[in-house]
XYZ file of C-alpha atoms in Angstrom:
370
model
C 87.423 133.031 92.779
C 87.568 129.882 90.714
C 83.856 128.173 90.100
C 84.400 124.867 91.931
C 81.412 122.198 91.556
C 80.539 120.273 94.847
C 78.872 116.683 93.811
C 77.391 114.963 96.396
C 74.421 112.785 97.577
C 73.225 112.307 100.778
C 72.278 108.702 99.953
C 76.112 107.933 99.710
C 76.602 108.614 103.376
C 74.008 105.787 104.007
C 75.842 102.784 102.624
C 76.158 100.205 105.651
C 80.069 98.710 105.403
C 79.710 96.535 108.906
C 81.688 95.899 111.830
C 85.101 96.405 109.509
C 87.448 98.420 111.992
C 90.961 97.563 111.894
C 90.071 93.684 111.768
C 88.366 92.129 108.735
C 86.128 90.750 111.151
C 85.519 90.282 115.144
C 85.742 86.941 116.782
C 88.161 85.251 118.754
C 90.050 87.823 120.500
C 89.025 90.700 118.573
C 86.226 92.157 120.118
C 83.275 93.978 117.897
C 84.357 97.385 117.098
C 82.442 100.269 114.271
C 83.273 100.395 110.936
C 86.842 101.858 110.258
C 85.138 103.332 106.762
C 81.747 105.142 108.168
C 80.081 108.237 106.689
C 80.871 110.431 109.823
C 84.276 111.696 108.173
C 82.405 112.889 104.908
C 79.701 114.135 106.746
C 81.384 116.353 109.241
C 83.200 117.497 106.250
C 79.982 118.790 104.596
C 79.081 120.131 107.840
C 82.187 122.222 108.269
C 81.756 123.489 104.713
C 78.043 124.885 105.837
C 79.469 126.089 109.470
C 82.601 128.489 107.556
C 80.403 129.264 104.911
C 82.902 127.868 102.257
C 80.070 125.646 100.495
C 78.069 128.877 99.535
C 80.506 129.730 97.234
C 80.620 126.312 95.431
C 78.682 124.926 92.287
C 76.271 122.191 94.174
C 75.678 119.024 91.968
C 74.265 115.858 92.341
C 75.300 113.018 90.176
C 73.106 110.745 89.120
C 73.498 106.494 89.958
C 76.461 105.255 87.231
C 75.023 103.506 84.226
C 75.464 99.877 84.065
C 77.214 100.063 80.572
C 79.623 102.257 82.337
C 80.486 100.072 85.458
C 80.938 97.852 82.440
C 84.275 99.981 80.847
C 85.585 98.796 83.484
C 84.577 96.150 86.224
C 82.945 92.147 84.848
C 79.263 91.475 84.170
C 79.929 88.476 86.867
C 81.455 90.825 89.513
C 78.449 93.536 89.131
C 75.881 90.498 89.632
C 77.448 89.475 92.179
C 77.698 92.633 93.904
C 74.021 93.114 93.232
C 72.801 89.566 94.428
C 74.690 90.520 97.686
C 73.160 93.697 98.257
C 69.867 92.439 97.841
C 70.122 90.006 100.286
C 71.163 92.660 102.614
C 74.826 91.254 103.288
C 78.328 89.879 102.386
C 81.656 90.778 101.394
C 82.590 91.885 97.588
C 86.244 90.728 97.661
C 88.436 91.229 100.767
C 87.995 93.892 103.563
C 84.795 95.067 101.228
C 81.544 94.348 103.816
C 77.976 95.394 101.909
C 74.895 95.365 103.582
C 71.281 96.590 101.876
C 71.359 98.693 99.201
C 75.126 99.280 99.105
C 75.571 98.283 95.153
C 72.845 100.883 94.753
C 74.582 103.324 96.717
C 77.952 102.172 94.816
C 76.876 103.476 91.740
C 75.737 106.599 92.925
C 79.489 107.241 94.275
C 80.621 106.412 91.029
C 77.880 108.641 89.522
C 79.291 111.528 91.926
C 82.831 111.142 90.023
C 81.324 110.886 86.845
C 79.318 114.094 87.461
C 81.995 116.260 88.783
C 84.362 115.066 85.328
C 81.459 115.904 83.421
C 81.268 119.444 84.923
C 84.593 119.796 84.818
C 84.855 119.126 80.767
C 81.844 120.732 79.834
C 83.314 123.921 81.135
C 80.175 124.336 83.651
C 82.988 124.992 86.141
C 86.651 125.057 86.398
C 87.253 122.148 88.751
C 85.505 120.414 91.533
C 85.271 118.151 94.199
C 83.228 114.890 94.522
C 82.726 113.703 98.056
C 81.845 109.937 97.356
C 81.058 107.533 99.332
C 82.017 104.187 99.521
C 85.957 105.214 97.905
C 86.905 103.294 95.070
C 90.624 102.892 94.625
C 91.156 99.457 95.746
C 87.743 98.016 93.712
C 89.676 96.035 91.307
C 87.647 94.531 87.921
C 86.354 91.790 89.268
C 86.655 92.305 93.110
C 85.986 94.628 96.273
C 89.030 95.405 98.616
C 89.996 97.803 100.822
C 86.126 99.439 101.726
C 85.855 100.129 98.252
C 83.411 98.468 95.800
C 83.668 100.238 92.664
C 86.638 101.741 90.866
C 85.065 104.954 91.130
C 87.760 106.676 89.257
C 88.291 104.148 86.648
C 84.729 104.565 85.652
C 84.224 107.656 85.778
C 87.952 108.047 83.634
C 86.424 105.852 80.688
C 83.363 107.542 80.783
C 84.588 110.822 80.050
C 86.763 109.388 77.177
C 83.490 108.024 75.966
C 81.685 111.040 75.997
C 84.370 114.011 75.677
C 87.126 111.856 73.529
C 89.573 112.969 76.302
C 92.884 111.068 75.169
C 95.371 112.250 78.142
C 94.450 111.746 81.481
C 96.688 111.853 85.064
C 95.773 110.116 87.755
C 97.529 111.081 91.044
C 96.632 109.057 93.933
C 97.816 110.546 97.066
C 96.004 108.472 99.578
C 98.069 106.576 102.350
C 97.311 103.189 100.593
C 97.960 102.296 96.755
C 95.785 102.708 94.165
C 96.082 99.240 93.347
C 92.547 99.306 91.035
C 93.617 102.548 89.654
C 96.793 100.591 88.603
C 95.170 97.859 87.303
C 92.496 99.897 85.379
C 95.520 100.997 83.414
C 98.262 99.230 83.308
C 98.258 98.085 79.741
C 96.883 101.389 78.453
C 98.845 104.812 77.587
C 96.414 107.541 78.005
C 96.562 107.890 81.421
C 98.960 108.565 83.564
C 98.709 106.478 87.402
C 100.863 108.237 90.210
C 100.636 106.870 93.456
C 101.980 108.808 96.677
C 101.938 106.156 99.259
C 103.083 104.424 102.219
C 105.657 101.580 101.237
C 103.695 97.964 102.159
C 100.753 99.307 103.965
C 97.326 97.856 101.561
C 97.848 96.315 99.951
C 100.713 94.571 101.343
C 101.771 93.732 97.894
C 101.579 96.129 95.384
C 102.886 99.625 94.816
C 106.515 99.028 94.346
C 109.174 101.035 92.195
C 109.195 98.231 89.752
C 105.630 98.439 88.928
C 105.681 100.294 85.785
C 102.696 98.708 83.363
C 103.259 96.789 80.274
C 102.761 97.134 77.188
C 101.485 100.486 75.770
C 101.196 101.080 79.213
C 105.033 100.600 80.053
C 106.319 103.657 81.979
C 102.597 105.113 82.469
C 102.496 103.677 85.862
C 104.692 106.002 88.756
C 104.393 104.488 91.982
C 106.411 106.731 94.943
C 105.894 104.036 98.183
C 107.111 106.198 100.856
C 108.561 105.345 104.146
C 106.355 105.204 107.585
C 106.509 108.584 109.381
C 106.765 110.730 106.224
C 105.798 114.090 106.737
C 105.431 117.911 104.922
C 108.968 117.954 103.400
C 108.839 114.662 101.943
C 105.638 115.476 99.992
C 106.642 118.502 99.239
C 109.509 116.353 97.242
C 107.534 113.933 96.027
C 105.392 116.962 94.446
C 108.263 118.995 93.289
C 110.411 116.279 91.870
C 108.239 113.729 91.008
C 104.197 114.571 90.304
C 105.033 118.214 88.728
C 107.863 117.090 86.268
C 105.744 114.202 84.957
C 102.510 116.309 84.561
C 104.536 118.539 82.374
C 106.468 115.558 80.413
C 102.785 113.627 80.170
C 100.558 117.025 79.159
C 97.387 115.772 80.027
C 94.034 117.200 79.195
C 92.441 116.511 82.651
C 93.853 115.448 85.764
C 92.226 113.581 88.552
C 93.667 113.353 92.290
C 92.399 110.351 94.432
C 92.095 112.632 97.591
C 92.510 110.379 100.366
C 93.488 112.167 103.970
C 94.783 108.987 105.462
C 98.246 110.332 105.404
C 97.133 113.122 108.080
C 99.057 112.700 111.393
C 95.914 112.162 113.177
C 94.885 109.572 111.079
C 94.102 105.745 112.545
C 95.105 103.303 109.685
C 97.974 105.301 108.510
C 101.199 106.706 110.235
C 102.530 109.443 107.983
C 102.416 113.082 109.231
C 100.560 115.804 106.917
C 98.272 118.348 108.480
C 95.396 120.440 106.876
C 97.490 123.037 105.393
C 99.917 120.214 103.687
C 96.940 119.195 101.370
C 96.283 122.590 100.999
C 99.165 123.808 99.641
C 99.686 120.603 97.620
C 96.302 121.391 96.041
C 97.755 124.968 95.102
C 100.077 123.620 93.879
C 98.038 121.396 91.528
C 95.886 124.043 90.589
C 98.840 125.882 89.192
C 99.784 122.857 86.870
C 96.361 122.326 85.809
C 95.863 125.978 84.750
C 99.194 125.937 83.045
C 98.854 122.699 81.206
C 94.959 121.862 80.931
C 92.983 125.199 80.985
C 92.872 124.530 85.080
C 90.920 121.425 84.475
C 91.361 119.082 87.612
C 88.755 116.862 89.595
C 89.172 115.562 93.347
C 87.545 112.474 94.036
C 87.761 112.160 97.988
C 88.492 108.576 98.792
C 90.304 107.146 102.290
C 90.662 109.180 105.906
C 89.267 107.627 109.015
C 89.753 110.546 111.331
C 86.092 111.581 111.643
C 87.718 115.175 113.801
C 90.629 115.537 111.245
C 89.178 114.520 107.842
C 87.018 117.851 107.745
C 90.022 119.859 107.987
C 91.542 118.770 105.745
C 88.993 119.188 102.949
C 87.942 121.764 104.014
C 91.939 123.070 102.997
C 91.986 121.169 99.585
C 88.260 122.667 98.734
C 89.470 126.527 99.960
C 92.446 125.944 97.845
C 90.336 124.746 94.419
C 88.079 127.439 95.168
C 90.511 130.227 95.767
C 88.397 131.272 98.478
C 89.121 133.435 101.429
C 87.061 131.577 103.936
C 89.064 129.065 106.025
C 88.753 126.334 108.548
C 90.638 127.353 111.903
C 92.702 124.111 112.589
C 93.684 124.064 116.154
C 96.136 121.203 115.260
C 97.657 122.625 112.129
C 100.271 124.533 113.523
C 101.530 122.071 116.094
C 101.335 119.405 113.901
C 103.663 121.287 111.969
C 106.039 121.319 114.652
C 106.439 117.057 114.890
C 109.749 115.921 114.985
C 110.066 114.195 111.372
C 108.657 117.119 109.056
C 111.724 117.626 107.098
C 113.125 115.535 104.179
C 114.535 113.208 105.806
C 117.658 111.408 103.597
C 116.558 107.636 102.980
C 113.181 110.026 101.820
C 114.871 111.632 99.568
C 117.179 108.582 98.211
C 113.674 106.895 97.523
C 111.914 110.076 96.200
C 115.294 110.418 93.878
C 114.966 107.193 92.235
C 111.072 107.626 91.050
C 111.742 111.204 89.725
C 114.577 108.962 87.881
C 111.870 107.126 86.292
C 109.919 110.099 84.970
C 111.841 110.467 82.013
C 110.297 107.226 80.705
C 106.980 108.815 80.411
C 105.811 109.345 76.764
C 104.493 113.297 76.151
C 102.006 113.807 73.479
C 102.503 112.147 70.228
């Protein structure tokens, strides 16, 4: 058994996103639906932990609220007063497709906080990796700007901070949620001490970013991997993209932590994305990752859970990334694993592989240590 630290707060499950579903907005023709982003996919997730038992055998922390001076590493003074002024008044929108109602900037920087704590853990040796169930995500917050559900770059922050306070040169960032990590990207992009990997569906959100060609500048050139994958991808393709893409550039990069934004959007039973993973697919990608991190950074590695709007699937599919941090023995029976499995589509398919081909083609750019 590995120790694996569990940050979370119940406050984060109470931040109030509005009637966002698959709409910005209702009106019209669109009719008022619930929020796309709500806390029932963490919190069945917790639950299922408590039901198997799994979450007795994790570290529990709570992080505290993020620290003003380290929102600041990384988002505007005018954005964060905005985003306060907003939540104060008990509604608005922080950017586009980013709804707030009372208290969410509070409850922002305690999501942040979560990340924060769990790199913290993680770095201080208190445990050998961990998980930090936050809520609101954070991988579309750009600097100045909400999108996407997310308000603060959760990972971004909590990144810097850990520089800050550890002097951690070498981070990876690998992003493997059905959307791009477009805040992630832009966190980044001009900077060489992390590395930003994106596993994602080509075009989905945002419509515009994510491409092959986006590769950073500057110091940053070549520090920026983005793999958009084709709608309907399923296990073989990211077990590709892992093998020939994420693993070789871990080894080339050699970082001293790395992060995964742990979105479960590309499940099959997902409703804003339409690639085909079940449970067991993050699971064994996690093994995988804990492999690489044991082999290259004394096992340090972090999930930060960020997208998945499949309040029934969600929670088995952390509950699979968790067992595999942990090295546990207590699973989560998934009565739609195996079929899942089954789907026409599962195995590499060719234009996958012609895709996956030409990002492991750019992995040879990326600078190891100096």
């Amino acid at each position: 058994m590995r120790r694996t630290a569990f940050a979370f707060h119940e406050h984060c499950l109470w931040h109030d996103g509005g009637p966002c579903s698959v709409f910005p907005a209702p009106g019209g023709h669109v009719q008022p639906a619930g929020a796309a982003e709500h806390p029932e996919t963490k919190r069945r997730l917790r639950n299922l932990l408590e039901v198997t038992g799994l979450i007795d055998e994790l570290v529990p922390i709570k992080g505290a609220p993020a620290e003003e001076a380290d929102l600041l590493r990384f988002h505007t003074r005018d954005y964060l007063e905005r985003l306060a002024a907003m939540s104060e008044q008990g509604f608005g929108d922080a950017g586009e497709c980013a709804p707030l109602r009372k208290d969410s900037y509070a409850i922002a920087k305690r999501s942040a906080g979560q990340a924060i704590a769990a790199m913290d853990a993680v770095l201080r040796g208190d445990c050998d990796n961990a998980y930090a169930l936050c809520r609101p995500p954070g991988h579309h917050a750009e600097r100045d700007r909400g999108r996407g559900f997310c308000l603060l770059g959760n990972i971004p922050v909590a990144v810097m901070t850990m520089m800050e306070r550890h002097g951690v040169r070498r981070v990876a960032v690998l992003d493997w949620d059905v959307h791009h990590g477009n805040g992630t990207q832009q966190a980044f992009w001009e900077r060489d001490e992390v590395l930003a990997i994106s596993l994602h569906h080509d075009g989905n959100y945002p419509v515009d970013s994510g491409g092959l060609a986006e590769r950073g500048e500057g110091a940053g050139f070549g520090h920026t991997l983005n793999v958009p994958l084709p709608a309907g991808s399923g296990i073989g393709a990211y077990q590709a993209c892992l093998e020939r893409v994420v693993i070789p550039a871990l080894e080339r990069f050699q970082p001293e932590l790395i992060v995964v934004a742990c979105g479960y959007d590309a499940s099959a039973m997902d409703p804003l994305g339409c690639m085909l993973l079940n449970s067991a697919a993050f699971g064994r990608m996690t093994e995988q990752l804990v492999a690489v991190a044991e082999r290259l950074c004394e096992g340090r590695l972090v999930m930060v859970h960020e997208g998945g709007y499949s309040e029934g699937y969600v929670p088995f599919c952390g509950h699979a990334v968790i067992q595999a941090l942990s090295g546990s023995t207590i699973a989560a029976q998934d009565p739609a694993n195996d079929e899942i499995a089954r789907w026409g589509g599962q195995g590499l398919e060719p234009h996958q592989a012609e895709l996956i081909g030409r990002a492991a083609d750019l992995v040879g750019e990326i600078r190891g240590p100096r």
